Amino acid sequence: MSAPDIDTQVLVVGAGPVGLMLAGELALGGADVVVLERRTGPLTESRASTLHARTMELLDQRGLLEELGTPPAGGPGHFGGTRLDLTTDSPYSGQWKVPQVRTEELLEGWATRLGARVVKGHRLMDLRTAPQSVEATAEAEPGPGGAASALRVRAAYVVGCDGESSTVRELAGFAFPGRDATRELLRADVADVEVPDRRFERHPGGLAISARGPGGVTRVMVHEYGAPVGREPGPPSFARVADTWRRVTGDDIGGGAPLWLNSFGDALRQASQYRRGRILLAGDAAHHQMPVGGQALNLGLQDAANLGWKLAAEVRGTAGPGLLDSYHAERHPAGRRVLDNIAAQALLLLGGSGTEQLRTLFGELLREPRVRAHLAGTIAGVDVRYAAEPGAHRLVGARVPYLRFGTDTDTDTDTDTDTDTAAGPGSSFAALRAGRGVLLDLSGRPAPVRAAAEPWRDGRVDLVTATPEPGSAAPEFTTALLRPDGHVAWADGTVPELEAALRRWFGPAARR
């Protein structure tokens, strides 16, 4: 067999936000990674543009928010079209508007600075698995002579981040159970049109949404109750969108100039496995859902954050048994929970007159503080809690709380790739910038658990000693072990429990 054109440790298929986030996480973890993308250039149309609180936290944990700048707030949230206050305990409460093209630009720049290679203009055609590798064949766009050229890539692992119609998922034979769409929302960005802003405006015949954006472009979305889901290939015609808009609202937008047309339905599917041997799925390739409130993009980015450091440890040879399988074990139920949440919203949003009583009831429930907080936490992604051992500290499995540190913070690492300043990170999020585990000691005195962590302080786990910023709320722990994705692996337990957590998440102890 001839040598492949590219030999790498991980091949990521798809250079959307999820694939680029994963590539950055892998490269940060020391893996050699190549991203394969069929597009030849950046997006030319608007797509997902809402970032929720947990995604903003992840960007902060990787030091990317300074480059992104402060994005505009996305306005009030909603649950199935009913206004919902998205206030949470995150420093990034609410929702933030960032065009997908900017998110991709940010993540691609980060990933490539870390060493990831992005190969564009190639469409995946075939996958062949071997005991120790996967070989992918991709086809480039036809050259000047008219013939398409093939590219062969050999990798230890392949991850499909190639969207809801994933070629990776199809070629690898992943089961993708669920249901097809029965309701549909038509969407268009239109120039040269004057219509009033509408926020989930319900009419006798359907639902209408419109908002004027930057540059005078108006986004319209419309659903006609009882209308069949369109079966035409590709996006809907502008004539269809305009006719539906007129029937629902009585307004005429047919004289406008369509810039982008799209539709999405209430289809709901989830891969039964996120991993099949050396092939894995993340983002929309693993779960297909209606993009209500921007949850689809954020769910996928959180998949990438969970998978990246685990797969990097696997290819580096430092992962303990079962670490890579924990990706499916953690993210599949997290995805299922979000899909169930979206299915309920789709029913409330696109249901006709038969759902009015249910909508009224939900409106009353959302005024209850505990109900509001529960749903806001789910939509924002800040309430994800992975399974923990019985009797563990209440924070184990949850994301690390945001803590500001005083000026005496210090980071002690045995690797020369430390990215913190001599004064140490300024917050619990900044402590994770290097993409390693962190033993965070807030006790203010030498703790016996530090000695227990020494065999893992070989580039896998850093020691951060810190004092919470004066005047800030008292933390819920004195010492905690943080995973690279910002979830708590151990807190205020015994030394044997800490050693067990270190072995589980960071592999066997190093011999010294």
mmCIF file of C-alpha atoms in Angstrom, residues 50-373:
data_model
loop_
_atom_site.group_PDB
_atom_site.id
_atom_site.type_symbol
_atom_site.label_atom_id
_atom_site.label_comp_id
_atom_site.label_asym_id
_atom_site.label_seq_id
_atom_site.Cartn_x
_atom_site.Cartn_y
_atom_site.Cartn_z
ATOM 1 C CA THR A 50 -25.969 33.028 19.631
ATOM 2 C CA LEU A 51 -23.383 32.140 22.263
ATOM 3 C CA HIS A 52 -24.643 31.164 25.695
ATOM 4 C CA ALA A 53 -23.002 31.592 29.081
ATOM 5 C CA ARG A 54 -21.197 28.237 29.227
ATOM 6 C CA THR A 55 -19.670 28.747 25.790
ATOM 7 C CA MET A 56 -18.420 32.184 26.840
ATOM 8 C CA GLU A 57 -16.883 30.550 29.917
ATOM 9 C CA LEU A 58 -15.080 28.018 27.717
ATOM 10 C CA LEU A 59 -13.713 30.820 25.541
ATOM 11 C CA ASP A 60 -12.530 32.611 28.691
ATOM 12 C CA GLN A 61 -10.859 29.419 29.913
ATOM 13 C CA ARG A 62 -8.803 29.392 26.717
ATOM 14 C CA GLY A 63 -7.997 33.110 26.741
ATOM 15 C CA LEU A 64 -10.025 33.893 23.618
ATOM 16 C CA LEU A 65 -12.406 36.546 24.901
ATOM 17 C CA GLU A 66 -9.852 39.350 24.723
ATOM 18 C CA GLU A 67 -9.403 38.662 21.013
ATOM 19 C CA LEU A 68 -13.143 38.339 20.470
ATOM 20 C CA GLY A 69 -13.888 41.571 22.258
ATOM 21 C CA THR A 70 -17.156 42.242 24.040
ATOM 22 C CA PRO A 71 -19.912 41.009 21.744
ATOM 23 C CA PRO A 72 -23.325 42.686 21.803
ATOM 24 C CA ALA A 73 -25.857 41.207 24.166
ATOM 25 C CA GLY A 74 -28.447 39.040 22.457
ATOM 26 C CA GLY A 75 -31.445 40.475 24.234
ATOM 27 C CA PRO A 76 -33.922 38.510 26.340
ATOM 28 C CA GLY A 77 -34.087 34.759 26.051
ATOM 29 C CA HIS A 78 -37.155 32.631 25.549
ATOM 30 C CA PHE A 79 -38.554 29.167 26.142
ATOM 31 C CA GLY A 80 -40.711 28.074 23.251
ATOM 32 C CA GLY A 81 -41.433 31.700 22.371
ATOM 33 C CA THR A 82 -42.259 32.808 25.924
ATOM 34 C CA ARG A 83 -39.836 35.361 27.334
ATOM 35 C CA LEU A 84 -37.296 33.858 29.750
ATOM 36 C CA ASP A 85 -34.727 35.705 31.865
ATOM 37 C CA LEU A 86 -31.418 33.865 31.277
ATOM 38 C CA THR A 87 -29.693 35.176 34.409
ATOM 39 C CA THR A 88 -27.439 32.504 35.941
ATOM 40 C CA ASP A 89 -24.464 32.403 38.303
ATOM 41 C CA SER A 90 -22.096 32.836 35.357
ATOM 42 C CA PRO A 91 -20.126 36.057 34.808
ATOM 43 C CA TYR A 92 -21.479 35.826 31.249
ATOM 44 C CA SER A 93 -25.179 35.607 32.037
ATOM 45 C CA GLY A 94 -27.556 36.092 29.152
ATOM 46 C CA GLN A 95 -26.818 35.437 25.504
ATOM 47 C CA TRP A 96 -24.311 37.039 23.170
ATOM 48 C CA LYS A 97 -24.480 37.710 19.438
ATOM 49 C CA VAL A 98 -21.451 36.661 17.426
ATOM 50 C CA PRO A 99 -21.827 35.911 13.697
ATOM 51 C CA GLN A 100 -20.747 32.361 12.922
ATOM 52 C CA VAL A 101 -18.164 33.607 10.443
ATOM 53 C CA ARG A 102 -16.486 35.515 13.305
ATOM 54 C CA THR A 103 -16.622 32.491 15.618
ATOM 55 C CA GLU A 104 -14.974 30.361 12.941
ATOM 56 C CA GLU A 105 -12.333 33.015 12.270
ATOM 57 C CA LEU A 106 -11.509 33.212 15.985
ATOM 58 C CA LEU A 107 -11.304 29.449 16.494
ATOM 59 C CA GLU A 108 -9.385 28.758 13.284
ATOM 60 C CA GLY A 109 -6.777 31.366 14.190
ATOM 61 C CA TRP A 110 -6.387 29.846 17.662
ATOM 62 C CA ALA A 111 -6.182 26.266 16.409
ATOM 63 C CA THR A 112 -3.655 27.024 13.678
ATOM 64 C CA ARG A 113 -1.454 29.051 16.046
ATOM 65 C CA LEU A 114 -1.307 25.931 18.200
ATOM 66 C CA GLY A 115 -0.224 23.848 15.201
ATOM 67 C CA ALA A 116 -3.448 22.422 13.755
ATOM 68 C CA ARG A 117 -3.534 22.171 9.959
ATOM 69 C CA VAL A 118 -6.725 23.066 8.076
ATOM 70 C CA VAL A 119 -7.087 21.590 4.576
ATOM 71 C CA LYS A 120 -9.940 23.194 2.643
ATOM 72 C CA GLY A 121 -11.638 22.372 -0.630
ATOM 73 C CA HIS A 122 -11.728 18.603 -0.035
ATOM 74 C CA ARG A 123 -14.825 16.434 0.329
ATOM 75 C CA LEU A 124 -14.628 13.173 2.283
ATOM 76 C CA MET A 125 -15.415 10.175 0.100
ATOM 77 C CA ASP A 126 -14.305 7.060 1.971
ATOM 78 C CA LEU A 127 -13.151 5.730 5.362
ATOM 79 C CA ARG A 128 -11.265 2.483 5.878
ATOM 80 C CA THR A 129 -10.457 1.256 9.358
ATOM 81 C CA ALA A 130 -7.467 -0.833 10.426
ATOM 82 C CA PRO A 131 -6.521 -2.106 13.893
ATOM 83 C CA GLN A 132 -4.290 0.895 14.624
ATOM 84 C CA SER A 133 -5.512 3.585 12.233
ATOM 85 C CA VAL A 134 -8.201 4.961 9.933
ATOM 86 C CA GLU A 135 -7.534 5.944 6.336
ATOM 87 C CA ALA A 136 -9.667 8.667 4.789
ATOM 88 C CA THR A 137 -9.930 9.485 1.109
ATOM 89 C CA ALA A 138 -11.046 12.956 0.107
ATOM 90 C CA GLU A 139 -11.692 14.472 -3.276
ATOM 91 C CA ALA A 140 -10.596 17.966 -4.197
ATOM 92 C CA GLU A 141 -12.504 20.252 -6.473
ATOM 93 C CA PRO A 142 -11.678 19.668 -10.141
ATOM 94 C CA GLY A 143 -8.535 21.443 -11.266
ATOM 95 C CA PRO A 144 -7.957 23.449 -14.451
ATOM 96 C CA GLY A 145 -7.842 20.227 -16.478
ATOM 97 C CA GLY A 146 -11.260 19.191 -15.189
ATOM 98 C CA ALA A 147 -10.099 16.139 -13.220
ATOM 99 C CA ALA A 148 -10.686 15.885 -9.474
ATOM 100 C CA SER A 149 -7.675 14.876 -7.380
ATOM 101 C CA ALA A 150 -7.721 12.540 -4.398
ATOM 102 C CA LEU A 151 -6.136 13.126 -1.009
ATOM 103 C CA ARG A 152 -5.391 10.248 1.382
ATOM 104 C CA VAL A 153 -5.069 10.890 5.099
ATOM 105 C CA ARG A 154 -4.074 8.282 7.675
ATOM 106 C CA ALA A 155 -4.914 9.024 11.307
ATOM 107 C CA ALA A 156 -5.085 7.174 14.596
ATOM 108 C CA TYR A 157 -8.594 8.615 15.127
ATOM 109 C CA VAL A 158 -11.199 10.400 13.014
ATOM 110 C CA VAL A 159 -13.848 12.733 14.442
ATOM 111 C CA GLY A 160 -16.896 13.713 12.402
ATOM 112 C CA CYS A 161 -17.828 17.345 12.995
ATOM 113 C CA ASP A 162 -19.459 17.581 9.585
ATOM 114 C CA GLY A 163 -23.000 18.524 10.486
ATOM 115 C CA GLU A 164 -26.430 16.952 10.497
ATOM 116 C CA SER A 165 -25.869 15.213 7.124
ATOM 117 C CA SER A 166 -22.544 13.834 8.351
ATOM 118 C CA THR A 167 -20.579 11.814 5.810
ATOM 119 C CA VAL A 168 -18.435 10.404 8.625
ATOM 120 C CA ARG A 169 -21.512 9.136 10.433
ATOM 121 C CA GLU A 170 -22.851 7.516 7.270
ATOM 122 C CA LEU A 171 -19.573 5.927 6.161
ATOM 123 C CA ALA A 172 -18.829 4.584 9.641
ATOM 124 C CA GLY A 173 -22.316 3.104 10.063
ATOM 125 C CA PHE A 174 -23.435 4.947 13.183
ATOM 126 C CA ALA A 175 -27.102 4.394 14.041
ATOM 127 C CA PHE A 176 -28.983 7.712 14.092
ATOM 128 C CA PRO A 177 -32.440 7.006 15.520
ATOM 129 C CA GLY A 178 -35.133 9.604 15.989
ATOM 130 C CA ARG A 179 -37.870 11.249 13.979
ATOM 131 C CA ASP A 180 -38.159 13.367 10.866
ATOM 132 C CA ALA A 181 -39.586 16.883 10.857
ATOM 133 C CA THR A 182 -43.347 17.364 10.923
ATOM 134 C CA ARG A 183 -43.231 21.170 11.307
ATOM 135 C CA GLU A 184 -41.008 23.709 9.595
ATOM 136 C CA LEU A 185 -39.855 27.279 10.092
ATOM 137 C CA LEU A 186 -38.857 29.199 6.964
ATOM 138 C CA ARG A 187 -36.068 31.752 7.315
ATOM 139 C CA ALA A 188 -34.655 34.503 5.097
ATOM 140 C CA ASP A 189 -32.338 37.489 5.329
ATOM 141 C CA VAL A 190 -33.874 40.185 3.130
ATOM 142 C CA ALA A 191 -32.608 43.605 2.047
ATOM 143 C CA ASP A 192 -34.713 46.521 0.828
ATOM 144 C CA VAL A 193 -37.792 45.618 2.821
ATOM 145 C CA GLU A 194 -39.657 47.495 5.551
ATOM 146 C CA VAL A 195 -41.533 45.357 8.076
ATOM 147 C CA PRO A 196 -42.086 45.944 11.784
ATOM 148 C CA ASP A 197 -40.028 43.952 14.276
ATOM 149 C CA ARG A 198 -41.962 40.958 15.524
ATOM 150 C CA ARG A 199 -40.933 38.774 18.461
ATOM 151 C CA PHE A 200 -42.702 35.404 18.297
ATOM 152 C CA GLU A 201 -45.866 37.046 17.060
ATOM 153 C CA ARG A 202 -48.689 34.521 16.908
ATOM 154 C CA HIS A 203 -51.379 34.955 14.248
ATOM 155 C CA PRO A 204 -54.441 32.786 13.573
ATOM 156 C CA GLY A 205 -52.596 31.076 10.749
ATOM 157 C CA GLY A 206 -49.070 30.856 12.053
ATOM 158 C CA LEU A 207 -46.030 32.299 13.780
ATOM 159 C CA ALA A 208 -44.008 35.307 12.532
ATOM 160 C CA ILE A 209 -40.640 36.658 13.682
ATOM 161 C CA SER A 210 -38.761 39.592 12.174
ATOM 162 C CA ALA A 211 -35.862 41.762 13.250
ATOM 163 C CA ARG A 212 -33.821 44.386 11.434
ATOM 164 C CA GLY A 213 -30.114 43.775 11.785
ATOM 165 C CA PRO A 214 -26.870 45.559 10.926
ATOM 166 C CA GLY A 215 -26.677 47.058 7.464
ATOM 167 C CA GLY A 216 -30.434 47.296 7.113
ATOM 168 C CA VAL A 217 -30.921 43.579 6.519
ATOM 169 C CA THR A 218 -34.105 42.105 7.984
ATOM 170 C CA ARG A 219 -34.302 38.507 9.100
ATOM 171 C CA VAL A 220 -37.765 36.997 8.792
ATOM 172 C CA MET A 221 -38.903 33.628 10.081
ATOM 173 C CA VAL A 222 -42.364 32.219 9.516
ATOM 174 C CA HIS A 223 -44.296 29.031 10.246
ATOM 175 C CA GLU A 224 -47.757 28.312 8.870
ATOM 176 C CA TYR A 225 -49.817 26.040 11.111
ATOM 177 C CA GLY A 226 -50.597 22.724 9.475
ATOM 178 C CA ALA A 227 -48.438 23.367 6.396
ATOM 179 C CA PRO A 228 -46.549 20.315 5.102
ATOM 180 C CA VAL A 229 -42.785 20.259 5.424
ATOM 181 C CA GLY A 230 -41.159 21.266 2.153
ATOM 182 C CA ARG A 231 -39.502 18.437 0.248
ATOM 183 C CA GLU A 232 -37.632 20.438 -2.380
ATOM 184 C CA PRO A 233 -33.847 19.944 -2.428
ATOM 185 C CA GLY A 234 -31.850 22.810 -1.014
ATOM 186 C CA PRO A 235 -33.248 25.947 0.617
ATOM 187 C CA PRO A 236 -36.815 27.155 0.033
ATOM 188 C CA SER A 237 -37.456 29.623 -2.767
ATOM 189 C CA PHE A 238 -37.949 33.257 -1.832
ATOM 190 C CA ALA A 239 -41.364 33.099 -3.486
ATOM 191 C CA ARG A 240 -42.385 30.399 -1.031
ATOM 192 C CA VAL A 241 -41.112 32.371 1.956
ATOM 193 C CA ALA A 242 -42.838 35.565 0.763
ATOM 194 C CA ASP A 243 -46.138 33.778 0.032
ATOM 195 C CA THR A 244 -46.125 32.126 3.464
ATOM 196 C CA TRP A 245 -45.282 35.440 5.143
ATOM 197 C CA ARG A 246 -48.167 37.141 3.360
ATOM 198 C CA ARG A 247 -50.674 34.422 4.317
ATOM 199 C CA VAL A 248 -49.633 34.542 7.986
ATOM 200 C CA THR A 249 -49.107 38.294 8.509
ATOM 201 C CA GLY A 250 -50.862 39.993 5.590
ATOM 202 C CA ASP A 251 -47.649 41.887 4.748
ATOM 203 C CA ASP A 252 -45.874 41.762 1.395
ATOM 204 C CA ILE A 253 -42.088 41.257 1.378
ATOM 205 C CA GLY A 254 -41.958 39.991 -2.207
ATOM 206 C CA GLY A 255 -40.264 43.151 -3.436
ATOM 207 C CA GLY A 256 -37.256 42.675 -1.156
ATOM 208 C CA ALA A 257 -33.875 41.269 -2.189
ATOM 209 C CA PRO A 258 -33.207 37.864 -0.589
ATOM 210 C CA LEU A 259 -29.620 37.445 0.641
ATOM 211 C CA TRP A 260 -29.923 34.057 2.311
ATOM 212 C CA LEU A 261 -32.679 31.443 2.439
ATOM 213 C CA ASN A 262 -32.962 28.568 4.851
ATOM 214 C CA SER A 263 -35.471 26.376 6.623
ATOM 215 C CA PHE A 264 -35.338 24.116 9.637
ATOM 216 C CA GLY A 265 -37.799 21.668 11.067
ATOM 217 C CA ASP A 266 -38.459 19.901 14.340
ATOM 218 C CA ALA A 267 -36.593 16.719 13.391
ATOM 219 C CA LEU A 268 -34.947 15.099 16.394
ATOM 220 C CA ARG A 269 -32.190 12.508 16.103
ATOM 221 C CA GLN A 270 -29.236 11.392 18.197
ATOM 222 C CA ALA A 271 -26.499 8.907 17.406
ATOM 223 C CA SER A 272 -26.874 5.852 19.604
ATOM 224 C CA GLN A 273 -23.088 5.904 20.086
ATOM 225 C CA TYR A 274 -20.707 8.851 19.975
ATOM 226 C CA ARG A 275 -17.765 6.485 19.492
ATOM 227 C CA ARG A 276 -17.247 3.420 17.316
ATOM 228 C CA GLY A 277 -13.680 2.308 17.832
ATOM 229 C CA ARG A 278 -11.394 4.879 16.231
ATOM 230 C CA ILE A 279 -14.193 7.035 14.837
ATOM 231 C CA LEU A 280 -16.124 9.565 16.935
ATOM 232 C CA LEU A 281 -18.852 12.163 16.378
ATOM 233 C CA ALA A 282 -19.376 15.636 17.823
ATOM 234 C CA GLY A 283 -21.814 18.500 17.300
ATOM 235 C CA ASP A 284 -24.626 18.169 14.781
ATOM 236 C CA ALA A 285 -23.040 14.990 13.413
ATOM 237 C CA ALA A 286 -23.929 13.383 16.764
ATOM 238 C CA HIS A 287 -27.284 15.072 17.341
ATOM 239 C CA HIS A 288 -29.785 16.801 15.083
ATOM 240 C CA GLN A 289 -32.234 19.197 16.652
ATOM 241 C CA MET A 290 -34.203 22.302 15.835
ATOM 242 C CA PRO A 291 -31.912 25.315 16.482
ATOM 243 C CA VAL A 292 -34.214 26.924 19.033
ATOM 244 C CA GLY A 293 -32.509 29.726 20.951
ATOM 245 C CA GLY A 294 -29.065 28.868 19.595
ATOM 246 C CA GLN A 295 -28.698 25.735 21.696
ATOM 247 C CA ALA A 296 -27.439 23.517 18.855
ATOM 248 C CA LEU A 297 -24.172 25.405 18.311
ATOM 249 C CA ASN A 298 -23.453 25.690 22.016
ATOM 250 C CA LEU A 299 -24.171 22.010 22.623
ATOM 251 C CA GLY A 300 -21.657 21.112 19.914
ATOM 252 C CA LEU A 301 -18.943 23.404 21.266
ATOM 253 C CA GLN A 302 -19.350 21.793 24.667
ATOM 254 C CA ASP A 303 -18.974 18.356 23.018
ATOM 255 C CA ALA A 304 -15.655 19.551 21.612
ATOM 256 C CA ALA A 305 -14.437 20.848 24.969
ATOM 257 C CA ASN A 306 -15.245 17.508 26.603
ATOM 258 C CA LEU A 307 -13.640 15.381 23.891
ATOM 259 C CA GLY A 308 -10.532 17.365 23.012
ATOM 260 C CA TRP A 309 -8.376 16.842 26.090
ATOM 261 C CA LYS A 310 -9.427 13.199 26.426
ATOM 262 C CA LEU A 311 -8.555 12.309 22.845
ATOM 263 C CA ALA A 312 -5.275 14.241 23.089
ATOM 264 C CA ALA A 313 -4.345 12.205 26.179
ATOM 265 C CA GLU A 314 -5.261 9.002 24.329
ATOM 266 C CA VAL A 315 -2.972 9.690 21.371
ATOM 267 C CA ARG A 316 -0.168 10.890 23.694
ATOM 268 C CA GLY A 317 -0.397 7.621 25.594
ATOM 269 C CA THR A 318 -1.166 9.207 28.978
ATOM 270 C CA ALA A 319 -4.882 8.351 29.208
ATOM 271 C CA GLY A 320 -6.091 5.881 31.770
ATOM 272 C CA PRO A 321 -8.479 3.027 30.960
ATOM 273 C CA GLY A 322 -11.918 4.256 29.957
ATOM 274 C CA LEU A 323 -11.030 7.943 29.621
ATOM 275 C CA LEU A 324 -11.998 8.153 25.953
ATOM 276 C CA ASP A 325 -15.183 6.151 26.535
ATOM 277 C CA SER A 326 -16.207 8.724 29.141
ATOM 278 C CA TYR A 327 -16.868 11.128 26.249
ATOM 279 C CA HIS A 328 -19.954 9.158 25.200
ATOM 280 C CA ALA A 329 -20.880 8.391 28.812
ATOM 281 C CA GLU A 330 -20.971 12.103 29.667
ATOM 282 C CA ARG A 331 -22.040 13.852 26.493
ATOM 283 C CA HIS A 332 -24.738 11.463 25.253
ATOM 284 C CA PRO A 333 -27.031 12.048 28.269
ATOM 285 C CA ALA A 334 -26.176 15.754 28.227
ATOM 286 C CA GLY A 335 -27.220 15.856 24.578
ATOM 287 C CA ARG A 336 -30.378 13.856 25.232
ATOM 288 C CA ARG A 337 -31.419 16.317 27.914
ATOM 289 C CA VAL A 338 -30.984 19.282 25.580
ATOM 290 C CA LEU A 339 -32.846 17.499 22.779
ATOM 291 C CA ASP A 340 -35.778 16.828 25.104
ATOM 292 C CA ASN A 341 -35.745 20.495 26.116
ATOM 293 C CA ILE A 342 -35.750 21.583 22.459
ATOM 294 C CA ALA A 343 -38.561 19.151 21.580
ATOM 295 C CA ALA A 344 -40.752 20.715 24.274
ATOM 296 C CA GLN A 345 -39.929 24.191 22.983
ATOM 297 C CA ALA A 346 -40.698 23.210 19.383
ATOM 298 C CA LEU A 347 -44.145 22.002 20.431
ATOM 299 C CA LEU A 348 -44.867 25.276 22.223
ATOM 300 C CA LEU A 349 -43.376 27.400 19.458
ATOM 301 C CA LEU A 350 -44.872 25.768 16.369
ATOM 302 C CA GLY A 351 -48.027 24.254 17.796
ATOM 303 C CA GLY A 352 -51.296 25.755 16.624
ATOM 304 C CA SER A 353 -54.344 26.811 18.591
ATOM 305 C CA GLY A 354 -54.392 23.481 20.407
ATOM 306 C CA THR A 355 -51.333 24.487 22.444
ATOM 307 C CA GLU A 356 -52.606 27.845 23.732
ATOM 308 C CA GLN A 357 -53.638 26.483 27.130
ATOM 309 C CA LEU A 358 -50.228 24.805 27.480
ATOM 310 C CA ARG A 359 -48.500 28.052 26.560
ATOM 311 C CA THR A 360 -50.529 29.935 29.144
ATOM 312 C CA LEU A 361 -49.553 27.414 31.806
ATOM 313 C CA PHE A 362 -45.882 27.635 30.883
ATOM 314 C CA GLY A 363 -46.056 31.419 31.039
ATOM 315 C CA GLU A 364 -47.311 31.145 34.619
ATOM 316 C CA LEU A 365 -44.655 28.585 35.559
ATOM 317 C CA LEU A 366 -41.839 30.717 34.170
ATOM 318 C CA ARG A 367 -42.694 33.386 36.721
ATOM 319 C CA GLU A 368 -41.716 30.965 39.491
ATOM 320 C CA PRO A 369 -38.045 31.666 40.436
ATOM 321 C CA ARG A 370 -37.001 28.011 40.708
ATOM 322 C CA VAL A 371 -38.597 27.089 37.376
ATOM 323 C CA ARG A 372 -37.005 30.081 35.671
ATOM 324 C CA ALA A 373 -33.566 29.277 37.129
#
